[in-house]
Short mmCIF file of C-alpha atoms in Angstrom, two decimals:
data_model
loop_
_atom_site.label_atom_id
_atom_site.label_comp_id
_atom_site.label_asym_id
_atom_site.label_seq_id
_atom_site.Cartn_x
_atom_site.Cartn_y
_atom_site.Cartn_z
CA MET E 1 -24.58 18.98 0.65
CA LYS E 2 -25.38 22.68 1.04
CA ARG E 3 -22.13 23.18 3.01
CA THR E 4 -20.21 21.80 0.03
CA LEU E 5 -22.08 23.29 -2.92
CA VAL E 6 -22.32 26.90 -1.72
CA PRO E 7 -18.53 27.41 -1.39
CA LEU E 8 -17.93 25.64 -4.71
CA ALA E 9 -20.51 27.75 -6.54
CA GLU E 10 -19.35 31.03 -5.01
CA THR E 11 -15.65 30.36 -5.58
CA GLY E 12 -16.23 29.06 -9.11
CA ARG E 13 -18.26 32.13 -10.08
CA LYS E 14 -15.67 34.59 -8.72
CA ARG E 15 -12.75 32.74 -10.31
CA ARG E 16 -14.40 33.08 -13.71
CA GLU E 17 -14.36 36.82 -13.10
CA ASP E 18 -10.86 36.82 -11.57
CA PRO E 19 -8.64 33.71 -11.97
CA THR E 20 -6.55 34.81 -8.97
CA TYR E 21 -9.52 34.93 -6.60
CA ALA E 22 -9.20 33.22 -3.21
CA ALA E 23 -11.76 33.33 -0.42
CA PRO E 24 -10.67 35.89 2.21
CA VAL E 25 -11.40 33.36 4.95
CA PRO E 26 -11.21 29.59 4.32
CA TYR E 27 -14.40 27.54 4.31
CA GLU E 28 -12.59 24.67 6.03
CA ILE E 29 -9.61 24.50 8.39
CA GLY E 30 -7.49 21.37 8.65
CA ILE E 31 -5.46 21.18 11.85
CA LYS E 32 -2.80 18.56 12.40
CA LEU E 33 -2.92 18.53 16.19
CA ASN E 34 0.14 16.38 16.84
CA ASN E 35 2.75 14.06 15.40
CA GLY E 36 2.35 11.38 18.07
CA CYS E 37 0.18 8.30 17.62
CA ASN E 38 -0.68 5.27 19.75
CA LEU E 39 -0.67 2.81 16.80
CA ARG E 40 1.88 1.80 14.15
CA CYS E 41 -0.30 0.89 11.17
CA LYS E 42 1.45 -0.74 8.22
CA HIS E 43 -0.14 1.59 5.66
CA CYS E 44 0.60 4.81 7.56
CA PHE E 45 3.00 7.11 5.74
CA GLU E 46 3.84 8.78 9.07
CA TRP E 47 4.55 5.88 11.44
CA ASN E 48 4.91 2.62 9.47
CA PRO E 49 8.49 1.21 9.37
CA ASP E 50 9.34 3.52 6.45
CA GLY E 51 7.25 6.46 7.68
CA PHE E 52 8.84 9.88 7.52
CA HIS E 53 8.08 10.68 11.19
CA HIS E 54 10.84 8.26 12.22
CA GLY E 55 13.34 10.74 10.79
CA PHE E 56 12.17 13.53 13.10
CA ALA E 57 14.16 14.65 16.11
CA SER E 58 12.68 13.49 19.44
CA GLU E 59 11.22 16.90 20.27
CA VAL E 60 9.56 17.10 16.83
CA LYS E 61 8.00 13.66 17.27
CA ARG E 62 6.34 15.03 20.42
CA ASP E 63 5.39 18.35 18.80
CA GLU E 64 1.77 19.56 19.15
CA ILE E 65 -0.34 22.57 18.20
CA GLU E 66 -0.56 25.04 21.07
CA ILE E 67 -4.04 26.01 22.28
CA PRO E 68 -3.47 29.78 21.65
CA VAL E 69 -2.95 28.96 17.95
CA VAL E 70 -6.29 27.13 17.86
CA GLU E 71 -7.99 30.01 19.68
CA LYS E 72 -6.66 32.46 17.10
CA LEU E 73 -7.82 30.28 14.20
CA LEU E 74 -11.29 29.96 15.66
CA ALA E 75 -11.53 33.68 16.34
CA GLU E 76 -10.47 34.68 12.82
CA THR E 77 -12.89 32.23 11.16
CA ARG E 78 -15.82 32.60 13.57
CA GLU E 79 -17.89 34.82 11.29
CA ARG E 80 -17.51 32.35 8.41
CA LYS E 81 -18.07 29.38 10.77
CA SER E 82 -15.37 27.53 8.87
CA ARG E 83 -15.57 23.80 9.24
CA VAL E 84 -12.82 22.17 11.29
CA PHE E 85 -11.05 18.94 10.35
CA LEU E 86 -8.82 17.48 13.07
CA TRP E 87 -6.12 14.91 12.36
CA GLY E 88 -2.65 13.92 13.49
CA GLY E 89 -0.88 11.68 14.47
CA GLU E 90 -3.91 10.69 16.45
CA PRO E 91 -6.20 13.56 17.57
CA LEU E 92 -7.39 11.75 20.70
CA PHE E 93 -3.72 11.24 21.65
CA TYR E 94 -3.33 15.06 21.70
CA SER E 95 -2.34 16.02 25.25
CA LYS E 96 -4.64 19.08 25.27
CA PHE E 97 -7.68 17.35 23.76
CA ASP E 98 -9.94 18.07 26.75
CA GLU E 99 -9.08 21.78 26.55
CA LEU E 100 -9.66 21.74 22.80
CA ALA E 101 -13.07 20.12 23.30
CA GLU E 102 -14.06 22.93 25.67
CA LEU E 103 -13.23 25.48 22.96
CA LEU E 104 -15.12 23.67 20.21
CA ALA E 105 -18.13 23.05 22.45
CA LYS E 106 -18.63 26.83 22.50
CA GLU E 107 -18.45 27.09 18.69
CA ASP E 108 -21.42 26.63 16.38
CA ARG E 109 -19.44 24.97 13.63
CA HIS E 110 -19.15 21.54 12.05
CA THR E 111 -16.16 19.49 13.15
CA THR E 112 -14.71 16.18 11.96
CA ILE E 113 -12.24 14.14 13.97
CA CYS E 114 -10.27 11.54 12.00
CA THR E 115 -9.40 8.90 14.61
CA ASN E 116 -8.30 5.32 15.13
CA ALA E 117 -10.95 5.19 17.93
CA ILE E 118 -8.74 3.43 20.49
CA LEU E 119 -9.13 6.28 23.00
CA ILE E 120 -12.81 7.11 22.38
CA GLU E 121 -14.03 5.61 25.65
CA GLN E 122 -11.24 7.35 27.59
CA LYS E 123 -12.09 10.73 26.01
CA LEU E 124 -15.85 10.19 25.96
CA ASP E 125 -16.81 13.07 28.28
CA SER E 126 -15.01 15.60 26.08
CA ILE E 127 -16.44 14.06 22.90
CA LEU E 128 -20.01 14.24 24.22
CA LYS E 129 -19.47 17.85 25.27
CA MET E 130 -18.62 18.94 21.70
CA SER E 131 -20.83 16.47 19.82
CA LYS E 132 -23.61 18.75 18.52
CA ASN E 133 -22.08 19.19 15.04
CA LEU E 134 -19.43 16.50 15.31
CA VAL E 135 -18.51 13.65 12.96
CA MET E 136 -16.32 10.95 14.44
CA LEU E 137 -14.59 9.51 11.35
CA VAL E 138 -13.25 6.15 12.51
CA SER E 139 -10.56 4.31 10.55
CA LEU E 140 -10.95 0.57 10.06
CA GLU E 141 -9.36 -1.53 7.32
CA GLY E 142 -11.74 -4.49 7.06
CA PHE E 143 -12.94 -7.40 9.14
CA GLU E 144 -10.93 -8.61 12.13
CA LYS E 145 -8.27 -10.61 10.28
CA GLU E 146 -7.71 -8.00 7.56
CA ASN E 147 -7.83 -5.00 9.89
CA ASP E 148 -5.55 -6.44 12.56
CA ALA E 149 -2.97 -7.42 9.93
CA ILE E 150 -2.61 -3.70 9.17
CA ARG E 151 -3.48 -1.94 12.44
CA GLY E 152 -2.30 -4.45 15.01
CA LYS E 153 -3.70 -7.44 16.88
CA GLY E 154 -6.83 -6.71 18.87
CA THR E 155 -7.59 -3.32 17.31
CA PHE E 156 -10.68 -4.52 15.44
CA LYS E 157 -12.52 -5.50 18.62
CA LYS E 158 -11.53 -2.25 20.35
CA VAL E 159 -12.68 -0.11 17.41
CA ILE E 160 -15.98 -1.96 16.97
CA HIS E 161 -16.61 -1.57 20.72
CA ALA E 162 -15.98 2.19 20.43
CA ILE E 163 -18.25 2.54 17.39
CA GLN E 164 -21.02 0.61 19.11
CA LEU E 165 -20.63 2.76 22.22
CA LEU E 166 -21.14 5.95 20.19
CA LEU E 167 -24.10 4.46 18.31
CA ASP E 168 -25.76 3.42 21.57
CA LEU E 169 -25.25 6.91 23.02
CA GLN E 170 -26.53 8.38 19.77
CA LYS E 171 -29.78 6.44 20.16
CA GLN E 172 -30.07 7.69 23.74
CA GLY E 173 -29.60 11.28 22.57
CA LEU E 174 -26.42 11.71 24.60
CA TYR E 175 -24.11 11.71 21.59
CA LYS E 176 -25.57 14.24 19.14
CA GLY E 177 -23.11 13.81 16.28
CA LYS E 178 -22.53 11.34 13.46
CA VAL E 179 -20.50 8.14 13.33
CA SER E 180 -18.68 7.43 10.07
CA VAL E 181 -16.15 4.81 9.03
CA ALA E 182 -13.20 5.24 6.66
CA LEU E 183 -11.55 2.24 5.02
CA THR E 184 -8.31 2.49 3.06
CA VAL E 185 -8.88 0.04 0.22
CA ASN E 186 -6.32 -2.79 0.46
CA ASP E 187 -5.57 -6.05 -1.34
CA GLN E 188 -7.20 -8.25 1.30
CA MET E 189 -10.52 -6.38 1.15
CA VAL E 190 -11.04 -5.69 -2.56
CA ASP E 191 -13.47 -8.60 -2.90
CA GLN E 192 -15.18 -8.10 0.49
CA LEU E 193 -16.39 -4.49 0.31
CA TYR E 194 -20.02 -5.49 -0.28
CA ASN E 195 -19.97 -7.75 2.79
CA LEU E 196 -18.36 -4.98 4.81
CA MET E 197 -21.11 -2.57 3.75
CA GLU E 198 -23.71 -5.05 4.96
CA PHE E 199 -21.86 -5.28 8.27
CA PHE E 200 -21.82 -1.50 8.82
CA GLU E 201 -25.38 -1.06 7.60
CA GLU E 202 -26.49 -3.54 10.23
CA MET E 203 -24.47 -1.66 12.88
CA GLY E 204 -26.18 1.58 11.88
CA VAL E 205 -23.25 3.89 11.07
CA ASP E 206 -24.06 7.09 9.19
CA SER E 207 -21.46 6.97 6.39
CA VAL E 208 -18.75 4.74 4.96
CA TYR E 209 -15.80 6.21 3.05
CA PHE E 210 -13.78 4.00 0.70
CA CYS E 211 -10.43 5.77 0.45
CA PHE E 212 -7.83 4.96 -2.16
CA PRO E 213 -4.29 4.80 -0.73
CA TRP E 214 -2.22 7.95 -0.91
CA TYR E 215 0.27 6.25 -3.21
CA ILE E 216 3.26 8.00 -4.79
CA PRO E 217 5.32 5.73 -7.09
CA SER E 218 9.08 5.88 -6.63
CA ASP E 219 9.64 7.53 -10.02
CA THR E 220 7.13 10.26 -9.17
CA ALA E 221 8.77 10.75 -5.77
CA GLU E 222 12.09 11.20 -7.55
CA LYS E 223 10.51 13.81 -9.85
CA MET E 224 9.30 15.62 -6.74
CA ASP E 225 12.84 15.50 -5.32
CA THR E 226 14.18 17.09 -8.49
CA TYR E 227 11.49 19.77 -8.53
CA PHE E 228 11.97 20.52 -4.84
CA ASP E 229 15.74 20.85 -5.17
CA ALA E 230 15.39 23.11 -8.22
CA HIS E 231 12.61 25.40 -6.98
CA PHE E 232 13.20 25.43 -3.21
CA PRO E 233 16.99 25.34 -2.79
CA HIS E 234 16.73 27.48 0.35
CA LEU E 235 14.71 24.68 1.98
CA ALA E 236 16.56 21.74 0.45
CA SER E 237 19.87 23.06 1.79
CA ARG E 238 18.62 22.64 5.38
CA PHE E 239 18.59 18.86 5.11
CA ALA E 240 21.45 16.39 5.27
CA ASN E 241 22.45 14.58 2.08
CA ASP E 242 20.92 11.32 3.33
CA HIS E 243 17.59 12.99 4.19
CA LYS E 244 14.55 11.23 2.70
CA ASN E 245 11.70 13.54 1.75
CA SER E 246 8.27 12.70 3.16
CA TRP E 247 6.72 11.78 -0.19
CA HIS E 248 8.93 8.66 -0.37
CA SER E 249 6.84 7.21 2.49
CA PHE E 250 3.60 7.01 0.48
CA THR E 251 4.25 3.44 -0.67
CA PHE E 252 1.09 1.57 0.36
CA HIS E 253 -0.97 0.70 -2.72
CA ILE E 254 -3.39 -1.75 -4.28
CA SER E 255 -1.68 -4.50 -6.29
CA PRO E 256 -2.36 -4.17 -10.02
CA ASP E 257 -3.60 -7.75 -10.26
CA ARG E 258 -6.41 -6.90 -7.80
CA PHE E 259 -7.71 -3.90 -9.68
CA ASP E 260 -10.19 -5.63 -12.00
CA THR E 261 -11.61 -7.44 -8.96
CA LEU E 262 -11.93 -4.09 -7.19
CA ILE E 263 -13.84 -2.53 -10.10
CA GLU E 264 -16.27 -5.46 -10.13
CA GLU E 265 -16.72 -5.19 -6.36
CA PHE E 266 -17.47 -1.46 -6.67
CA LYS E 267 -20.09 -2.28 -9.32
CA ARG E 268 -21.64 -4.75 -6.88
CA VAL E 269 -21.63 -2.19 -4.04
CA ASN E 270 -23.23 0.42 -6.32
CA SER E 271 -25.89 -1.97 -7.61
CA ARG E 272 -28.26 -1.44 -4.67
CA VAL E 273 -29.56 1.27 -2.36
CA TRP E 274 -28.07 1.34 1.15
CA ASN E 275 -29.29 2.86 4.38
CA VAL E 276 -25.75 4.19 4.79
CA ARG E 277 -24.11 7.02 2.82
CA ILE E 278 -21.22 5.76 0.67
CA ARG E 279 -18.41 8.02 -0.48
CA TYR E 280 -15.30 7.34 -2.56
CA GLN E 281 -12.17 9.39 -2.00
CA PRO E 282 -11.04 10.48 -4.50
CA ALA E 283 -14.13 10.02 -6.65
CA LEU E 284 -12.29 8.99 -9.82
CA GLU E 285 -13.98 7.47 -12.83
CA PRO E 286 -13.21 3.75 -13.26
CA GLU E 287 -11.34 4.30 -16.55
CA GLU E 288 -9.08 6.87 -14.91
CA ARG E 289 -8.11 4.38 -12.23
CA LYS E 290 -7.66 1.60 -14.76
CA ASN E 291 -5.44 3.63 -17.11
CA GLU E 292 -3.23 4.79 -14.26
CA PHE E 293 -2.64 1.18 -13.24
CA LYS E 294 -1.61 0.27 -16.80
CA ARG E 295 1.55 2.31 -16.22
CA LEU E 296 2.57 -0.19 -13.55
CA PHE E 297 2.88 -3.10 -16.03
CA SER E 298 5.54 -4.08 -18.54
CA ILE E 299 6.09 -7.20 -20.66
CA VAL E 300 9.20 -8.76 -22.19
CA MET E 301 8.89 -11.80 -24.47
CA GLY E 302 12.02 -13.71 -25.40
CA GLN E 303 10.85 -14.56 -28.92
CA LYS E 304 9.25 -11.21 -29.79
CA ASN E 305 10.66 -7.71 -29.72
CA GLN E 306 9.45 -4.15 -29.25
CA LEU E 307 12.61 -2.57 -30.66
CA TRP E 308 12.62 -1.11 -34.17
CA TRP E 309 14.87 -3.40 -36.23
CA ASP E 310 16.43 -0.70 -38.44
CA LEU E 311 16.89 1.97 -35.74
CA PRO E 312 19.36 2.28 -32.88
CA ALA E 313 18.02 0.81 -29.62
CA SER E 314 18.18 4.27 -28.04
CA ASP E 315 15.44 5.49 -30.43
CA SER E 316 13.01 2.74 -29.38
CA ILE E 317 13.80 3.34 -25.72
CA TYR E 318 13.17 7.07 -26.18
CA LEU E 319 9.81 6.27 -27.81
CA ASN E 320 8.80 4.38 -24.65
CA LYS E 321 9.95 7.37 -22.62
CA CYS E 322 7.47 9.53 -24.55
CA ILE E 323 4.64 6.98 -24.37
CA TYR E 324 4.94 6.73 -20.57
CA ASP E 325 5.62 10.46 -20.13
CA VAL E 326 8.86 9.91 -18.23
CA GLU E 327 10.42 13.19 -17.16
CA ASP E 328 13.68 14.07 -18.93
CA GLU E 329 15.90 13.98 -15.85
CA LEU E 330 14.47 10.66 -14.61
CA TYR E 331 14.78 9.21 -18.13
CA ARG E 332 18.46 10.15 -18.38
CA ARG E 333 19.17 8.77 -14.92
CA SER E 334 17.27 5.51 -15.54
CA LEU E 335 18.86 4.96 -18.96
CA ALA E 336 22.35 5.49 -17.54
CA GLU E 337 21.66 3.21 -14.57
CA LEU E 338 20.05 0.38 -16.55
CA SER E 339 22.62 0.41 -19.37
CA GLU E 340 25.46 0.37 -16.83
CA MET E 341 23.93 -2.56 -14.93
CA LEU E 342 23.62 -4.50 -18.20
CA ASP E 343 27.00 -3.29 -19.55
CA VAL E 344 25.62 -1.97 -22.85
CA GLN E 345 26.45 1.75 -22.62
CA ASP E 346 28.48 1.57 -25.86
CA LEU E 347 25.72 -0.23 -27.78
CA LEU E 348 22.76 2.13 -27.31
CA ASP E 349 23.35 3.86 -30.66
CA VAL E 350 24.01 0.68 -32.63
CA GLN E 351 21.35 -0.43 -35.13
CA VAL E 352 19.27 -3.19 -33.49
CA ARG E 353 19.78 -5.62 -36.40
CA ARG E 354 23.53 -5.49 -35.74
CA LEU E 355 23.23 -6.55 -32.10
CA SER E 356 23.66 -10.12 -30.90
CA LEU E 357 20.66 -11.94 -29.44
CA GLY E 358 21.94 -11.37 -25.90
CA GLU E 359 22.55 -7.68 -26.56
CA ARG E 360 19.05 -7.28 -28.01
CA MET E 361 17.49 -8.91 -24.95
CA LYS E 362 19.32 -6.46 -22.70
CA MET E 363 17.97 -3.55 -24.78
CA GLU E 364 14.47 -5.06 -24.57
CA LEU E 365 14.77 -5.05 -20.79
CA ILE E 366 15.88 -1.41 -20.73
CA ALA E 367 12.96 -0.38 -22.98
CA ALA E 368 10.50 -2.27 -20.76
CA LEU E 369 11.86 -0.81 -17.52
CA ILE E 370 12.51 2.81 -18.52
CA HIS E 371 9.28 3.94 -16.80
CA ARG E 372 10.00 1.91 -13.62
CA PRO E 373 7.00 -0.49 -13.72
CA LYS E 374 5.96 -2.26 -10.54
CA LEU E 375 4.97 -5.50 -12.29
CA LEU E 376 7.16 -7.08 -14.97
CA TYR E 377 6.01 -10.07 -17.05
CA LEU E 378 8.92 -12.07 -18.51
CA ASP E 379 8.29 -14.85 -21.03
CA GLU E 380 11.43 -16.93 -21.69
CA PRO E 381 13.81 -13.97 -21.24
CA THR E 382 16.97 -16.09 -21.63
CA ILE E 383 15.86 -18.28 -24.54
CA GLY E 384 18.63 -18.75 -27.10
CA LEU E 385 21.20 -16.81 -25.09
CA ASP E 386 24.72 -18.08 -24.40
CA PHE E 387 25.54 -18.97 -20.80
CA PRO E 388 27.34 -15.71 -19.91
CA SER E 389 24.40 -13.67 -21.28
CA GLN E 390 21.88 -15.82 -19.40
CA LYS E 391 23.84 -15.29 -16.18
CA ARG E 392 24.06 -11.52 -16.72
CA VAL E 393 20.31 -11.23 -17.40
CA ARG E 394 19.47 -13.25 -14.27
CA GLU E 395 21.80 -11.15 -12.12
CA PHE E 396 20.23 -7.99 -13.49
CA LEU E 397 16.65 -9.16 -12.84
CA LYS E 398 17.51 -10.19 -9.29
CA TYR E 399 19.12 -6.80 -8.63
CA TYR E 400 16.20 -4.90 -10.17
CA ASN E 401 13.68 -6.83 -8.07
CA GLU E 402 15.58 -6.09 -4.85
CA GLN E 403 16.49 -2.49 -5.70
CA PHE E 404 13.10 -1.25 -6.90
CA GLY E 405 10.69 -3.67 -5.22
CA ALA E 406 9.20 -4.74 -8.55
CA THR E 407 7.19 -7.95 -8.77
CA ILE E 408 8.49 -10.20 -11.56
CA LEU E 409 6.31 -12.90 -13.10
CA LEU E 410 8.63 -15.29 -14.95
CA THR E 411 7.76 -18.11 -17.34
CA SER E 412 10.72 -20.25 -18.37
CA HIS E 413 11.70 -23.78 -19.34
CA TYR E 414 15.25 -23.15 -18.08
CA MET E 415 15.40 -24.46 -14.53
CA LYS E 416 18.45 -22.30 -13.85
CA ASP E 417 16.26 -19.20 -14.39
CA VAL E 418 13.72 -20.56 -11.93
CA GLU E 419 16.25 -21.68 -9.30
CA ASP E 420 18.19 -18.41 -9.33
CA LEU E 421 15.25 -16.01 -9.40
CA CYS E 422 12.05 -17.49 -8.03
CA LYS E 423 11.02 -17.70 -4.40
CA ARG E 424 7.50 -18.77 -5.35
CA THR E 425 6.93 -21.39 -8.04
CA ILE E 426 3.74 -22.31 -9.90
CA ILE E 427 3.66 -25.59 -11.84
CA ILE E 428 0.91 -25.99 -14.45
CA ASN E 429 0.07 -29.06 -16.53
CA GLU E 430 -2.44 -28.72 -19.38
CA GLY E 431 -4.14 -25.80 -17.67
CA SER E 432 -4.35 -27.46 -14.24
CA LEU E 433 -2.49 -26.11 -11.21
CA LEU E 434 -0.23 -28.82 -9.78
CA TYR E 435 1.78 -26.79 -7.29
CA ASP E 436 1.96 -23.25 -5.90
CA GLY E 437 4.54 -22.61 -3.22
CA ASP E 438 8.18 -22.39 -2.20
CA LEU E 439 10.56 -23.62 -4.91
CA HIS E 440 12.86 -25.36 -2.46
CA LYS E 441 10.04 -27.42 -0.92
CA ILE E 442 9.37 -29.23 -4.21
CA ASN E 443 12.10 -31.79 -3.59
CA ASP E 444 10.87 -32.41 -0.04
CA LEU E 445 7.28 -32.92 -1.19
CA PHE E 446 7.68 -34.75 -4.49
CA GLY E 447 11.28 -35.94 -4.83
CA GLU E 448 11.76 -39.65 -4.13
CA HIS E 449 15.57 -39.81 -4.17
CA LYS E 450 18.67 -38.22 -2.66
CA ILE E 451 22.21 -37.89 -4.01
CA MET E 452 25.06 -39.20 -1.83
CA LYS E 453 28.63 -38.17 -2.66
CA LEU E 454 31.51 -40.08 -1.03
CA ARG E 455 35.28 -39.54 -1.19
CA PHE E 456 37.68 -42.23 0.08
CA SER E 457 41.19 -42.20 1.53
CA GLU E 458 42.09 -45.37 -0.40
CA PRO E 459 40.76 -47.13 -3.53
CA VAL E 460 37.30 -48.77 -3.36
CA ALA E 461 35.97 -51.09 -6.08
CA GLU E 462 32.81 -49.85 -7.79
CA GLN E 463 31.09 -53.25 -7.55
CA ARG E 464 31.19 -53.00 -3.74
CA LEU E 465 29.09 -49.78 -3.92
CA ALA E 466 26.30 -50.85 -6.29
CA LYS E 467 24.25 -52.53 -3.54
CA PHE E 468 23.79 -49.19 -1.76
CA GLY E 469 22.13 -47.38 -4.68
CA LYS E 470 22.34 -46.45 -8.32
CA VAL E 471 25.93 -45.50 -9.22
CA ILE E 472 25.82 -42.21 -11.15
CA SER E 473 29.60 -41.88 -11.44
CA ALA E 474 32.61 -43.46 -9.78
CA ASP E 475 36.38 -43.79 -9.74
CA GLU E 476 38.76 -45.44 -7.30
CA TYR E 477 38.56 -42.64 -4.75
CA SER E 478 34.98 -41.32 -5.11
CA VAL E 479 31.43 -42.24 -5.98
CA VAL E 480 28.10 -40.49 -6.59
CA LEU E 481 25.06 -42.57 -5.61
CA GLU E 482 21.34 -42.02 -6.13
CA LEU E 483 19.22 -43.75 -3.50
CA PRO E 484 15.60 -43.70 -2.29
CA LYS E 485 14.90 -41.27 0.56
CA HIS E 486 13.68 -44.02 2.87
CA ARG E 487 17.08 -45.79 2.64
CA LEU E 488 19.13 -42.70 3.50
CA LYS E 489 19.65 -43.48 7.20
CA GLU E 490 20.37 -47.18 6.58
CA VAL E 491 22.87 -46.53 3.76
CA SER E 492 24.60 -43.74 5.69
CA ARG E 493 25.32 -46.06 8.59
CA ALA E 494 26.48 -48.87 6.29
CA VAL E 495 28.93 -46.85 4.18
CA LEU E 496 30.42 -45.15 7.25
CA ASP E 497 31.03 -48.58 8.79
CA SER E 498 32.30 -50.21 5.58
CA PHE E 499 34.57 -47.69 3.81
CA PRO E 500 37.45 -45.28 4.63
CA ILE E 501 35.46 -42.08 4.04
CA VAL E 502 37.15 -38.68 4.20
CA ASP E 503 34.28 -36.61 2.79
CA TRP E 504 30.55 -37.29 2.69
CA THR E 505 27.69 -35.07 1.43
CA ILE E 506 23.95 -35.50 0.89
CA GLU E 507 22.23 -33.42 -1.79
CA ASP E 508 18.83 -33.13 -3.40
CA VAL E 509 18.39 -34.53 -6.88
CA PRO E 510 18.11 -31.84 -9.59
CA ILE E 511 14.81 -30.09 -9.05
CA GLU E 512 13.60 -30.89 -12.57
CA GLU E 513 13.58 -34.57 -11.63
CA SER E 514 11.17 -33.90 -8.77
CA ILE E 515 9.00 -31.81 -11.08
CA SER E 516 9.07 -34.66 -13.60
CA MET E 517 7.88 -37.03 -10.86
CA LEU E 518 5.04 -34.62 -10.10
CA TYR E 519 3.97 -34.62 -13.74
CA GLN E 520 4.14 -38.43 -13.86
CA LYS E 521 1.97 -38.74 -10.74
CA GLU E 522 -0.55 -36.34 -12.25
CA SER E 523 -0.58 -38.31 -15.51
CA VAL E 524 -1.12 -41.63 -13.72
CA GLY E 525 -3.76 -40.05 -11.45
#
């Protein structure tokens, strides 16, 4: 606490006297030792599949801080005894770690190593040598299932083994430092943080840090691109046109629908006294976190509107731009892109009351999406629209979902909306959940019939076909039959043996029929 408060108090006092004041020597030095890492964690902005390190040249991927640079840093901050924070890549993967440990062992200064802990046992001698004022800050993302889903199979057991090793050596007086754990809060753990605290308290770690993901939304990343290009053209010109700036890799985040659960879990964690220090990074107030997440939502209701009836649609869209504080350049780009996708560029300045229902729905979508939300609620978005407008809206929503990675929650009575857009389907009857799963499995699970379509090379009388199933339609050269699933093999053999067939197809019944059967079963049950 003293190490934190003294610099804050001193710097704060001197900045009140001189706003340009900066400490002549830093109180803390952060050193990124290397780019290399021995894991490929899914939330890592450096090395996950979209991580910016993948864009580095091979020699840059292997780049490391040279020992003379570290020696110079230590020499110039020795009088201050500036704290040292080591990260990477992975610090223990640093090829000169043993040499670095020798240097730090001679320094009377506090050091933190942020590590995935996989190499702790391998580097133990060096760690013990420098452990007097050392904190080993070990990253772990939850219990075994949750952690290994992010950090890789088997990592949980290896990390727990390493933590326990340090704790045992700490009790023996051989390891003289602290053992802390850092967890990046993730969807799978938001309702298990209390249980995790109990787990680490029982282990005997010194501190637990709950870290919020370093998340940069795509619209913010684009603002940063614009700012960078405008203010640092001498740097921007060094990169190829297809270069992706590093801030586009900070995509890991907590899902908005998990946030209320997270707040309640934090309340539960904070409701008791622990034998372990708990820290939140950053230490935001709950309302700050909640308000920021509200920006990620948007709602469109087919039978209600947010557009001002007597004004041009562009005025209502601009109002949303101001409400969500969308930067001018991003607003212009988004408006142009969305209006082009929906083919309404020429209608933006038309009074809303003069637009057709389909045109108004397109404007509603633009207004709802102008701030690039991550979660879009749609309630009957195609209700009352003609077929071409319905098709255009569906195509747009599918494109938007794929292009921007937005989650779309759709409620609709139009099965065409559901079939074209939804991978996951939830069926509810009078408040009860009947089904939650893949749309295309509904027929397999609940449908009782199949459709058989036959085409003949010569005329066939309809009465000869009725014994094989219900005749939906027929003429001399074709028939459409509906038959029970269990008769499919038997009927297939029979018609192939009995008729001159030139084309033969088997199809599912319309999906609404299977859903209707599900409702009927529920009603009878």
